[in-house]
N, CA and C atoms as an extended XYZ file, in Angstrom:
567
Properties=species:S:1:pos:R:3:atomname:S:1:resname:S:1:resid:I:1 pbc="F F F"
N         0.845       -1.160        0.000 N   MET     1
C         0.000        0.000        0.000 CA  MET     1
C         0.898        1.233        0.000 C   MET     1
N         0.572        2.190       -0.842 N   THR     2
C         1.349        3.403       -0.961 CA  THR     2
C         0.719        4.481       -0.082 C   THR     2
N         1.562        5.203        0.550 N   ASN     3
C         1.122        6.263        1.444 CA  ASN     3
C         1.244        7.596        0.712 C   ASN     3
N         0.212        7.982       -0.045 N   TYR     4
C         0.256        9.241       -0.781 CA  TYR     4
C         0.131       10.405        0.195 C   TYR     4
N         0.868       11.434       -0.085 N   GLY     5
C         0.794       12.618        0.757 CA  GLY     5
C         1.698       12.567        1.975 C   GLY     5
N         2.380       11.462        2.163 N   ALA     6
C         3.291       11.374        3.310 CA  ALA     6
C         4.574       12.129        2.996 C   ALA     6
N         5.086       12.769        3.966 N   ILE     7
C         6.335       13.511        3.795 CA  ILE     7
C         7.479       12.535        3.976 C   ILE     7
N         8.361       12.442        2.981 N   PRO     8
C         9.470       11.503        3.114 CA  PRO     8
C        10.408       11.952        4.228 C   PRO     8
N        10.906       11.004        4.967 N   THR     9
C        11.837       11.304        6.051 CA  THR     9
C        13.201       10.753        5.707 C   THR     9
N        14.187       11.381        6.238 N   SER    10
C        15.566       10.956        6.007 CA  SER    10
C        15.952        9.935        7.062 C   SER    10
N        16.798        9.009        6.669 N   SER    11
C        17.214        7.983        7.622 CA  SER    11
C        18.372        8.438        8.492 C   SER    11
N        19.001        9.571        8.153 N   HIS    12
C        20.092       10.082        8.990 CA  HIS    12
C        19.693       11.417        9.606 C   HIS    12
N        20.207       11.705       10.783 N   PRO    13
C        19.765       12.895       11.519 CA  PRO    13
C        20.539       14.155       11.157 C   PRO    13
N        20.701       14.459        9.873 N   SER    14
C        21.489       15.630        9.486 CA  SER    14
C        20.882       16.951        9.953 C   SER    14
N        19.555       17.146        9.943 N   PRO    15
C        19.051       18.424       10.443 CA  PRO    15
C        19.417       18.669       11.899 C   PRO    15
N        19.416       17.638       12.720 N   ALA    16
C        19.795       17.816       14.123 CA  ALA    16
C        21.258       18.212       14.232 C   ALA    16
N        22.100       17.613       13.406 N   ILE    17
C        23.521       17.971       13.413 CA  ILE    17
C        23.692       19.397       12.932 C   ILE    17
N        22.965       19.779       11.864 N   ASP    18
C        23.065       21.136       11.357 CA  ASP    18
C        22.596       22.142       12.402 C   ASP    18
N        21.496       21.833       13.101 N   LEU    19
C        21.013       22.734       14.142 CA  LEU    19
C        22.010       22.821       15.286 C   LEU    19
N        22.620       21.706       15.621 N   GLU    20
C        23.629       21.710       16.680 CA  GLU    20
C        24.840       22.547       16.260 C   GLU    20
N        25.249       22.413       15.003 N   TYR    21
C        26.383       23.193       14.502 CA  TYR    21
C        26.061       24.684       14.520 C   TYR    21
N        24.854       25.036       14.094 N   ILE    22
C        24.445       26.446       14.095 CA  ILE    22
C        24.388       26.978       15.519 C   ILE    22
N        23.872       26.171       16.426 N   SER    23
C        23.810       26.585       17.829 CA  SER    23
C        25.213       26.796       18.396 C   SER    23
N        26.124       25.862       18.086 N   ARG    24
C        27.510       26.014       18.553 CA  ARG    24
C        28.166       27.233       17.931 C   ARG    24
N        27.898       27.481       16.639 N   ALA    25
C        28.480       28.643       15.961 CA  ALA    25
C        27.978       29.937       16.598 C   ALA    25
N        26.678       30.003       16.917 N   LYS    26
C        26.132       31.189       17.582 CA  LYS    26
C        26.804       31.408       18.937 C   LYS    26
N        26.958       30.313       19.677 N   HIS    27
C        27.605       30.401       20.981 CA  HIS    27
C        29.056       30.853       20.833 C   HIS    27
N        29.748       30.314       19.842 N   ARG    28
C        31.149       30.683       19.622 CA  ARG    28
C        31.272       32.128       19.174 C   ARG    28
N        30.309       32.600       18.366 N   ILE    29
C        30.344       34.001       17.945 CA  ILE    29
C        30.189       34.909       19.159 C   ILE    29
N        29.231       34.573       20.022 N   LYS    30
C        29.025       35.379       21.226 CA  LYS    30
C        30.249       35.347       22.136 C   LYS    30
N        30.800       34.157       22.366 N   SER    31
C        31.960       34.070       23.254 CA  SER    31
C        33.199       34.657       22.588 C   SER    31
N        33.304       34.529       21.255 N   GLY    32
C        34.443       35.107       20.549 CA  GLY    32
C        34.409       36.623       20.580 C   GLY    32
N        33.229       37.173       20.415 N   LEU    33
C        33.103       38.620       20.477 CA  LEU    33
C        33.235       39.131       21.908 C   LEU    33
N        33.120       38.237       22.877 N   ALA    34
C        33.294       38.639       24.269 CA  ALA    34
C        34.737       39.034       24.545 C   ALA    34
N        35.697       38.498       23.775 N   THR    35
C        37.094       38.896       23.974 CA  THR    35
C        37.346       40.294       23.439 C   THR    35
N        36.460       40.743       22.561 N   ARG    36
C        36.553       42.103       22.059 CA  ARG    36
C        36.040       43.028       23.147 C   ARG    36
N        36.773       44.061       23.415 N   ARG    37
C        36.353       45.028       24.434 CA  ARG    37
C        35.333       45.983       23.810 C   ARG    37
N        34.464       46.564       24.623 N   PRO    38
C        33.466       47.499       24.077 CA  PRO    38
C        34.150       48.686       23.401 C   PRO    38
N        33.645       49.052       22.235 N   TRP    39
C        34.228       50.178       21.498 CA  TRP    39
C        34.084       51.462       22.303 C   TRP    39
N        33.013       51.556       23.088 N   LYS    40
C        32.809       52.745       23.924 CA  LYS    40
C        33.941       52.878       24.938 C   LYS    40
N        34.377       51.761       25.496 N   SER    41
C        35.495       51.771       26.438 CA  SER    41
C        36.806       52.107       25.728 C   SER    41
N        36.947       51.611       24.521 N   MET    42
C        38.179       51.848       23.768 CA  MET    42
C        38.320       53.323       23.409 C   MET    42
N        37.203       53.952       23.062 N   PHE    43
C        37.241       55.355       22.641 CA  PHE    43
C        36.651       56.280       23.696 C   PHE    43
N        36.857       55.959       24.969 N   ASP    44
C        36.408       56.788       26.077 CA  ASP    44
C        37.285       58.043       26.120 C   ASP    44
N        36.707       59.175       25.731 N   PHE    45
C        37.490       60.406       25.627 CA  PHE    45
C        37.998       60.905       26.973 C   PHE    45
N        37.343       60.514       28.071 N   ASP    46
C        37.833       60.891       29.391 CA  ASP    46
C        39.129       60.160       29.729 C   ASP    46
N        39.397       59.066       29.046 N   SER    47
C        40.605       58.281       29.300 CA  SER    47
C        41.722       58.594       28.315 C   SER    47
N        41.548       59.617       27.509 N   MET    48
C        42.567       60.000       26.531 CA  MET    48
C        43.386       61.163       27.090 C   MET    48
N        44.633       60.917       27.358 N   THR    49
C        45.543       61.965       27.827 CA  THR    49
C        46.911       61.752       27.204 C   THR    49
N        47.684       62.805       27.165 N   VAL    50
C        49.046       62.712       26.649 CA  VAL    50
C        49.898       62.010       27.705 C   VAL    50
N        50.702       61.026       27.299 N   PRO    51
C        51.555       60.348       28.286 CA  PRO    51
C        52.573       61.310       28.897 C   PRO    51
N        52.992       61.001       30.128 N   HIS    52
C        53.917       61.873       30.850 CA  HIS    52
C        55.344       61.787       30.332 C   HIS    52
N        55.659       60.751       29.616 N   GLY    53
C        57.001       60.592       29.076 CA  GLY    53
C        57.069       59.336       28.224 C   GLY    53
N        58.285       59.053       27.753 N   PHE    54
C        58.485       57.915       26.860 CA  PHE    54
C        58.118       56.603       27.530 C   PHE    54
N        58.574       56.397       28.766 N   PHE    55
C        58.313       55.126       29.450 CA  PHE    55
C        56.834       54.955       29.791 C   PHE    55
N        56.152       56.062       30.081 N   ASP    56
C        54.703       56.004       30.307 CA  ASP    56
C        53.995       55.594       29.019 C   ASP    56
N        54.434       56.143       27.881 N   ALA    57
C        53.841       55.787       26.593 CA  ALA    57
C        54.071       54.311       26.275 C   ALA    57
N        55.288       53.819       26.513 N   VAL    58
C        55.593       52.410       26.245 CA  VAL    58
C        54.756       51.513       27.147 C   VAL    58
N        54.606       51.882       28.409 N   SER    59
C        53.798       51.097       29.339 CA  SER    59
C        52.334       51.063       28.900 C   SER    59
N        51.815       52.210       28.493 N   ARG    60
C        50.429       52.273       28.013 CA  ARG    60
C        50.250       51.414       26.762 C   ARG    60
N        51.202       51.499       25.841 N   ILE    61
C        51.102       50.725       24.598 CA  ILE    61
C        51.071       49.238       24.906 C   ILE    61
N        51.955       48.780       25.782 N   LYS    62
C        51.980       47.353       26.135 CA  LYS    62
C        50.659       46.916       26.756 C   LYS    62
N        50.161       47.708       27.704 N   THR    63
C        48.910       47.361       28.387 CA  THR    63
C        47.728       47.389       27.427 C   THR    63
N        47.622       48.458       26.633 N   ASN    64
C        46.487       48.590       25.724 CA  ASN    64
C        46.522       47.559       24.601 C   ASN    64
N        47.719       47.204       24.116 N   LEU    65
C        47.806       46.173       23.084 CA  LEU    65
C        47.306       44.833       23.624 C   LEU    65
N        47.606       44.533       24.867 N   GLY    66
C        47.112       43.297       25.466 CA  GLY    66
C        45.621       43.341       25.743 C   GLY    66
N        45.145       44.477       26.208 N   TYR    67
C        43.748       44.600       26.606 CA  TYR    67
C        42.808       44.699       25.402 C   TYR    67
N        43.190       45.483       24.403 N   PHE    68
C        42.330       45.721       23.241 CA  PHE    68
C        42.785       44.939       22.011 C   PHE    68
N        43.479       43.820       22.172 N   ARG    69
C        44.084       43.153       21.011 CA  ARG    69
C        43.059       42.709       19.975 C   ARG    69
N        41.906       42.230       20.385 N   ALA    70
C        40.881       41.834       19.406 CA  ALA    70
C        40.354       43.067       18.667 C   ALA    70
N        40.157       44.169       19.369 N   ASN    71
C        39.698       45.407       18.740 CA  ASN    71
C        40.744       45.914       17.742 C   ASN    71
N        42.011       45.855       18.134 N   TYR    72
C        43.069       46.299       17.239 CA  TYR    72
C        43.163       45.407       16.008 C   TYR    72
N        42.985       44.103       16.174 N   ALA    73
C        43.013       43.192       15.020 CA  ALA    73
C        41.866       43.527       14.066 C   ALA    73
N        40.673       43.814       14.614 N   ILE    74
C        39.531       44.203       13.779 CA  ILE    74
C        39.843       45.524       13.070 C   ILE    74
N        40.456       46.453       13.781 N   GLY    75
C        40.814       47.742       13.187 CA  GLY    75
C        41.794       47.599       12.036 C   GLY    75
N        42.816       46.768       12.208 N   VAL    76
C        43.792       46.549       11.141 CA  VAL    76
C        43.115       45.902        9.935 C   VAL    76
N        42.285       44.900       10.166 N   LEU    77
C        41.586       44.248        9.053 CA  LEU    77
C        40.649       45.221        8.339 C   LEU    77
N        40.004       46.112        9.084 N   PHE    78
C        39.098       47.088        8.468 CA  PHE    78
C        39.888       48.077        7.605 C   PHE    78
N        41.003       48.575        8.104 N   ILE    79
C        41.827       49.504        7.324 CA  ILE    79
C        42.375       48.795        6.084 C   ILE    79
N        42.776       47.546        6.234 N   LEU    80
C        43.242       46.752        5.099 CA  LEU    80
C        42.123       46.573        4.077 C   LEU    80
N        40.912       46.294        4.548 N   PHE    81
C        39.747       46.159        3.667 CA  PHE    81
C        39.530       47.444        2.866 C   PHE    81
N        39.558       48.595        3.527 N   LEU    82
C        39.332       49.860        2.839 CA  LEU    82
C        40.389       50.112        1.770 C   LEU    82
N        41.626       49.722        2.038 N   SER    83
C        42.696       49.959        1.068 CA  SER    83
C        42.607       49.034       -0.140 C   SER    83
N        41.877       47.941       -0.025 N   LEU    84
C        41.800       46.963       -1.119 CA  LEU    84
C        40.506       47.063       -1.933 C   LEU    84
N        39.724       48.096       -1.717 N   LEU    85
C        38.460       48.217       -2.445 CA  LEU    85
C        38.661       48.259       -3.966 C   LEU    85
N        39.781       48.798       -4.426 N   TYR    86
C        40.033       48.888       -5.865 CA  TYR    86
C        40.886       47.741       -6.392 C   TYR    86
N        41.107       46.722       -5.584 N   HIS    87
C        41.843       45.523       -5.983 CA  HIS    87
C        40.964       44.308       -5.691 C   HIS    87
N        40.058       43.954       -6.613 N   PRO    88
C        39.087       42.900       -6.324 CA  PRO    88
C        39.716       41.541       -6.008 C   PRO    88
N        40.801       41.182       -6.674 N   THR    89
C        41.442       39.892       -6.382 CA  THR    89
C        41.951       39.873       -4.952 C   THR    89
N        42.588       40.951       -4.558 N   SER    90
C        43.089       41.051       -3.186 CA  SER    90
C        41.942       41.037       -2.187 C   SER    90
N        40.847       41.649       -2.558 N   LEU    91
C        39.687       41.687       -1.674 CA  LEU    91
C        39.082       40.294       -1.495 C   LEU    91
N        39.071       39.499       -2.564 N   ILE    92
C        38.582       38.115       -2.465 CA  ILE    92
C        39.503       37.301       -1.562 C   ILE    92
N        40.818       37.468       -1.750 N   VAL    93
C        41.777       36.765       -0.893 CA  VAL    93
C        41.593       37.197        0.558 C   VAL    93
N        41.406       38.497        0.777 N   LEU    94
C        41.188       38.991        2.132 CA  LEU    94
C        39.907       38.401        2.726 C   LEU    94
N        38.861       38.284        1.926 N   SER    95
C        37.606       37.703        2.420 CA  SER    95
C        37.808       36.268        2.883 C   SER    95
N        38.574       35.503        2.118 N   ILE    96
C        38.876       34.124        2.508 CA  ILE    96
C        39.707       34.110        3.788 C   ILE    96
N        40.669       35.024        3.874 N   LEU    97
C        41.497       35.096        5.073 CA  LEU    97
C        40.682       35.525        6.295 C   LEU    97
N        39.682       36.363        6.088 N   VAL    98
C        38.818       36.780        7.201 CA  VAL    98
C        38.091       35.570        7.787 C   VAL    98
N        37.706       34.636        6.925 N   VAL    99
C        37.075       33.408        7.416 CA  VAL    99
C        38.051       32.653        8.319 C   VAL    99
N        39.322       32.576        7.898 N   PHE   100
C        40.331       31.943        8.751 CA  PHE   100
C        40.451       32.678       10.076 C   PHE   100
N        40.479       34.016       10.016 N   TRP   101
C        40.574       34.820       11.232 CA  TRP   101
C        39.396       34.535       12.161 C   TRP   101
N        38.211       34.484       11.584 N   ILE   102
C        37.009       34.288       12.398 CA  ILE   102
C        37.061       32.951       13.119 C   ILE   102
N        37.380       31.881       12.375 N   PHE   103
C        37.326       30.551       12.981 CA  PHE   103
C        38.561       30.186       13.794 C   PHE   103
N        39.727       30.708       13.428 N   LEU   104
C        40.937       30.333       14.161 CA  LEU   104
C        41.309       31.294       15.278 C   LEU   104
N        40.780       32.521       15.233 N   TYR   105
C        41.170       33.484       16.268 CA  TYR   105
C        39.978       33.999       17.063 C   TYR   105
N        38.975       34.538       16.371 N   PHE   106
C        37.887       35.196       17.088 CA  PHE   106
C        36.874       34.229       17.696 C   PHE   106
N        36.545       33.130       17.024 N   LEU   107
C        35.483       32.255       17.498 CA  LEU   107
C        35.972       31.005       18.202 C   LEU   107
N        37.246       30.832       18.303 N   ARG   108
C        37.788       29.627       18.921 CA  ARG   108
C        37.650       29.737       20.429 C   ARG   108
N        36.950       28.763       21.038 N   ASP   109
C        36.763       28.810       22.480 CA  ASP   109
C        37.660       27.811       23.213 C   ASP   109
N        38.350       26.971       22.484 N   GLU   110
C        39.274       26.022       23.085 CA  GLU   110
C        40.659       26.274       22.509 C   GLU   110
N        41.699       25.923       23.237 N   PRO   111
C        43.055       26.115       22.704 CA  PRO   111
C        43.248       25.332       21.403 C   PRO   111
N        43.998       25.926       20.492 N   LEU   112
C        44.302       25.266       19.228 CA  LEU   112
C        45.414       24.252       19.468 C   LEU   112
N        45.197       23.009       19.019 N   VAL   113
C        46.184       21.951       19.185 CA  VAL   113
C        46.589       21.462       17.803 C   VAL   113
N        47.904       21.532       17.513 N   VAL   114
C        48.438       21.079       16.237 CA  VAL   114
C        49.528       20.054       16.522 C   VAL   114
N        49.354       18.848       16.012 N   PHE   115
C        50.302       17.745       16.216 CA  PHE   115
C        50.607       17.523       17.694 C   PHE   115
N        49.587       17.651       18.519 N   GLY   116
C        49.737       17.400       19.942 CA  GLY   116
C        50.298       18.571       20.738 C   GLY   116
N        50.608       19.684       20.074 N   TYR   117
C        51.130       20.863       20.760 CA  TYR   117
C        50.046       21.924       20.852 C   TYR   117
N        49.908       22.506       22.033 N   GLN   118
C        48.921       23.564       22.237 CA  GLN   118
C        49.517       24.890       21.774 C   GLN   118
N        48.768       25.605       20.940 N   ILE   119
C        49.213       26.879       20.383 CA  ILE   119
C        48.470       28.002       21.112 C   ILE   119
N        49.208       28.977       21.649 N   ASP   120
C        48.553       30.066       22.373 CA  ASP   120
C        48.020       31.128       21.416 C   ASP   120
N        47.183       32.029       21.937 N   ASP   121
C        46.520       33.044       21.120 CA  ASP   121
C        47.507       33.970       20.419 C   ASP   121
N        48.579       34.330       21.103 N   ARG   122
C        49.555       35.245       20.505 CA  ARG   122
C        50.204       34.622       19.269 C   ARG   122
N        50.520       33.325       19.344 N   THR   123
C        51.117       32.632       18.209 CA  THR   123
C        50.133       32.544       17.049 C   THR   123
N        48.864       32.276       17.348 N   VAL   124
C        47.833       32.235       16.305 CA  VAL   124
C        47.697       33.608       15.664 C   VAL   124
N        47.704       34.660       16.483 N   LEU   125
C        47.601       36.031       15.977 CA  LEU   125
C        48.760       36.355       15.044 C   LEU   125
N        49.975       36.015       15.448 N   ILE   126
C        51.151       36.287       14.618 CA  ILE   126
C        51.107       35.476       13.328 C   ILE   126
N        50.771       34.193       13.431 N   ALA   127
C        50.723       33.328       12.243 CA  ALA   127
C        49.667       33.813       11.245 C   ALA   127
N        48.485       34.157       11.755 N   LEU   128
C        47.442       34.654       10.858 CA  LEU   128
C        47.831       36.002       10.249 C   LEU   128
N        48.491       36.856       11.005 N   SER   129
C        48.939       38.147       10.480 CA  SER   129
C        49.946       37.949        9.351 C   SER   129
N        50.926       37.083        9.571 N   VAL   130
C        51.935       36.810        8.545 CA  VAL   130
C        51.288       36.182        7.316 C   VAL   130
N        50.403       35.196        7.516 N   LEU   131
C        49.699       34.560        6.398 CA  LEU   131
C        48.899       35.588        5.609 C   LEU   131
N        48.217       36.479        6.304 N   THR   132
C        47.420       37.512        5.636 CA  THR   132
C        48.308       38.419        4.787 C   THR   132
N        49.415       38.868        5.355 N   ILE   133
C        50.312       39.768        4.626 CA  ILE   133
C        50.918       39.062        3.412 C   ILE   133
N        51.409       37.840        3.598 N   VAL   134
C        52.032       37.107        2.492 CA  VAL   134
C        51.031       36.842        1.371 C   VAL   134
N        49.847       36.370        1.723 N   MET   135
C        48.840       36.069        0.690 CA  MET   135
C        48.427       37.333       -0.063 C   MET   135
N        48.291       38.439        0.637 N   LEU   136
C        47.892       39.674       -0.033 CA  LEU   136
C        49.028       40.250       -0.873 C   LEU   136
N        50.268       40.062       -0.436 N   LEU   137
C        51.397       40.525       -1.239 CA  LEU   137
C        51.498       39.741       -2.549 C   LEU   137
N        51.060       38.496       -2.529 N   LEU   138
C        51.073       37.692       -3.754 CA  LEU   138
C        50.027       38.146       -4.768 C   LEU   138
N        49.101       39.017       -4.363 N   THR   139
C        48.078       39.523       -5.289 CA  THR   139
C        48.499       40.840       -5.937 C   THR   139
N        49.731       41.247       -5.770 N   HIS   140
C        50.320       42.439       -6.409 CA  HIS   140
C        49.670       43.748       -5.971 C   HIS   140
N        49.252       43.823       -4.739 N   ALA   141
C        48.738       45.071       -4.185 CA  ALA   141
C        49.688       45.540       -3.084 C   ALA   141
N        50.976       45.356       -3.326 N   THR   142
C        51.996       45.572       -2.310 CA  THR   142
C        51.942       46.965       -1.693 C   THR   142
N        51.890       48.004       -2.513 N   TRP   143
C        51.944       49.364       -1.978 CA  TRP   143
C        50.684       49.700       -1.192 C   TRP   143
N        49.550       49.224       -1.663 N   ASN   144
C        48.311       49.442       -0.898 CA  ASN   144
C        48.390       48.758        0.463 C   ASN   144
N        48.882       47.529        0.460 N   ILE   145
C        48.965       46.759        1.705 CA  ILE   145
C        49.952       47.398        2.671 C   ILE   145
N        51.140       47.726        2.167 N   LEU   146
C        52.145       48.346        3.040 CA  LEU   146
C        51.668       49.694        3.571 C   LEU   146
N        51.019       50.477        2.711 N   GLY   147
C        50.485       51.773        3.141 CA  GLY   147
C        49.396       51.617        4.190 C   GLY   147
N        48.517       50.645        3.979 N   SER   148
C        47.434       50.449        4.956 CA  SER   148
C        47.969       49.894        6.270 C   SER   148
N        48.951       48.999        6.203 N   LEU   149
C        49.540       48.472        7.441 CA  LEU   149
C        50.302       49.558        8.195 C   LEU   149
N        51.003       50.423        7.467 N   LEU   150
C        51.698       51.541        8.110 CA  LEU   150
C        50.687       52.495        8.742 C   LEU   150
N        49.620       52.792        8.020 N   THR   151
C        48.561       53.659        8.552 CA  THR   151
C        47.939       53.047        9.809 C   THR   151
N        47.622       51.750        9.735 N   ALA   152
C        47.022       51.064       10.883 CA  ALA   152
C        47.978       51.068       12.071 C   ALA   152
N        49.251       50.799       11.816 N   THR   153
C        50.238       50.770       12.897 CA  THR   153
C        50.360       52.133       13.565 C   THR   153
N        50.409       53.181       12.771 N   VAL   154
C        50.530       54.541       13.326 CA  VAL   154
C        49.275       54.891       14.132 C   VAL   154
N        48.090       54.655       13.551 N   LEU   155
C        46.846       55.004       14.249 CA  LEU   155
C        46.676       54.210       15.540 C   LEU   155
N        46.946       52.905       15.481 N   LEU   156
C        46.769       52.084       16.677 CA  LEU   156
C        47.832       52.389       17.727 C   LEU   156
N        49.037       52.714       17.297 N   SER   157
C        50.079       53.089       18.261 CA  SER   157
C        49.736       54.403       18.951 C   SER   157
N        49.226       55.352       18.177 N   ILE   158
C        48.818       56.630       18.778 CA  ILE   158
C        47.702       56.388       19.787 C   ILE   158
N        46.712       55.580       19.398 N   HIS   159
C        45.624       55.285       20.321 CA  HIS   159
C        46.147       54.594       21.575 C   HIS   159
N        47.008       53.589       21.387 N   ALA   160
C        47.525       52.828       22.528 CA  ALA   160
C        48.360       53.710       23.453 C   ALA   160
N        49.048       54.704       22.902 N   ALA   161
C        49.864       55.591       23.734 CA  ALA   161
C        49.023       56.638       24.439 C   ALA   161
N        47.959       57.082       23.803 N   VAL   162
C        47.146       58.160       24.360 CA  VAL   162
C        46.075       57.631       25.310 C   VAL   162
N        45.609       56.406       25.087 N   ARG   163
C        44.557       55.821       25.940 CA  ARG   163
C        45.162       55.442       27.285 C   ARG   163
N        44.691       56.110       28.344 N   ARG   164
C        45.172       55.780       29.692 CA  ARG   164
C        44.858       54.339       30.006 C   ARG   164
N        45.767       53.658       30.662 N   SER   165
C        45.565       52.234       30.940 CA  SER   165
C        45.377       51.954       32.430 C   SER   165
N        45.390       52.981       33.260 N   ASP   166
C        45.271       52.743       34.699 CA  ASP   166
C        43.849       52.391       35.132 C   ASP   166
N        42.866       52.589       34.255 N   ASN   167
C        41.499       52.241       34.616 CA  ASN   167
C        41.005       50.977       33.908 C   ASN   167
N        41.916       50.217       33.349 N   LEU   168
C        41.562       48.969       32.678 CA  LEU   168
C        41.798       47.807       33.628 C   LEU   168
N        40.900       46.836       33.598 N   PHE   169
C        41.074       45.627       34.390 CA  PHE   169
C        41.619       44.540       33.495 C   PHE   169
N        42.881       44.177       33.686 N   LEU   170
C        43.455       43.088       32.902 CA  LEU   170
C        42.989       41.749       33.444 C   LEU   170
N        42.696       41.715       34.720 N   ASP   171
C        42.232       40.483       35.342 CA  ASP   171
C        40.725       40.592       35.515 C   ASP   171
N        39.973       39.786       34.748 N   GLU   172
C        38.516       39.868       34.802 CA  GLU   172
C        37.971       39.538       36.187 C   GLU   172
N        38.645       38.648       36.916 N   GLU   173
C        38.192       38.306       38.259 CA  GLU   173
C        38.317       39.500       39.191 C   GLU   173
N        39.387       40.278       39.025 N   ALA   174
C        39.560       41.469       39.861 CA  ALA   174
C        38.452       42.475       39.574 C   ALA   174
N        38.063       42.573       38.303 N   ALA   175
C        36.970       43.478       37.952 CA  ALA   175
C        35.669       43.012       38.586 C   ALA   175
N        35.424       41.716       38.547 N   ALA   176
C        34.190       41.183       39.119 CA  ALA   176
C        34.168       41.369       40.633 C   ALA   176
N        35.290       41.160       41.294 N   VAL   177
C        35.359       41.331       42.746 CA  VAL   177
C        35.125       42.792       43.109 C   VAL   177
N        35.745       43.707       42.358 N   THR   178
C        35.589       45.129       42.650 CA  THR   178
C        34.144       45.562       42.443 C   THR   178
N        33.522       45.102       41.346 N   GLU   179
C        32.143       45.497       41.078 CA  GLU   179
C        31.190       44.890       42.098 C   GLU   179
N        31.405       43.637       42.481 N   SER   180
C        30.473       42.987       43.407 CA  SER   180
C        30.635       43.498       44.831 C   SER   180
N        31.804       44.028       45.168 N   SER   181
C        32.005       44.522       46.526 CA  SER   181
C        31.464       45.940       46.695 C   SER   181
N        31.103       46.568       45.572 N   GLY   182
C        30.583       47.927       45.642 CA  GLY   182
C        31.686       48.966       45.648 C   GLY   182
N        32.930       48.536       45.622 N   LEU   183
C        34.037       49.468       45.587 CA  LEU   183
C        34.375       49.808       44.145 C   LEU   183
N        34.536       51.041       43.860 N   MET   184
C        34.917       51.442       42.526 CA  MET   184
C        36.219       52.212       42.620 C   MET   184
N        37.147       51.900       41.758 N   SER   185
C        38.411       52.649       41.785 CA  SER   185
C        38.320       53.735       40.748 C   SER   185
N        38.592       54.938       41.145 N   TYR   186
C        38.573       56.066       40.238 CA  TYR   186
C        40.008       56.474       39.970 C   TYR   186
N        40.382       56.543       38.697 N   PRO   187
C        41.760       56.894       38.360 CA  PRO   187
C        42.073       58.314       38.763 C   PRO   187
N        43.251       58.497       39.251 N   SER   188
C        43.667       59.867       39.611 CA  SER   188
C        44.222       60.546       38.381 C   SER   188
N        43.967       61.810       38.275 N   SER   189
C        44.410       62.542       37.083 CA  SER   189
C        45.736       63.178       37.323 C   SER   189
């Protein structure tokens, strides 16, 4: 007997796997973007002051590069994107590289393990940066890339030197303890 009008069913549970993958991807996007600091905090004009000297500037740069590293990586990629608008091949290569950045750096919630060795975030950041530069240089947009990287380096260095770092919490637990205890530390000017 034929069952007319019956909806055929699949013998394998691929929709459940696809839904699980989408759910995990959403979770990874949220947790990956959690490493990005709020742009409002990054561009807090009350925290922008001229450093007191060379060593103060170097200290601020080190602290801000560590604290805002995901924001700075997004900034460099955005400036690189803008410089490649008139080089479609380079833009396609950059788009593919952005996918690598998203999955290997921004959305990864577990340490990367290659051949049994755990790779830290800084190494992944450096490797992806070098891969991005090399692949884009192979598309013959060398001057655009070098100009955009120089521009990004100058802008981000200026920001990192000018952005006061004494009101940043590098240790998230310390921030949570301070907020939950009702004590707020106000930076001295």
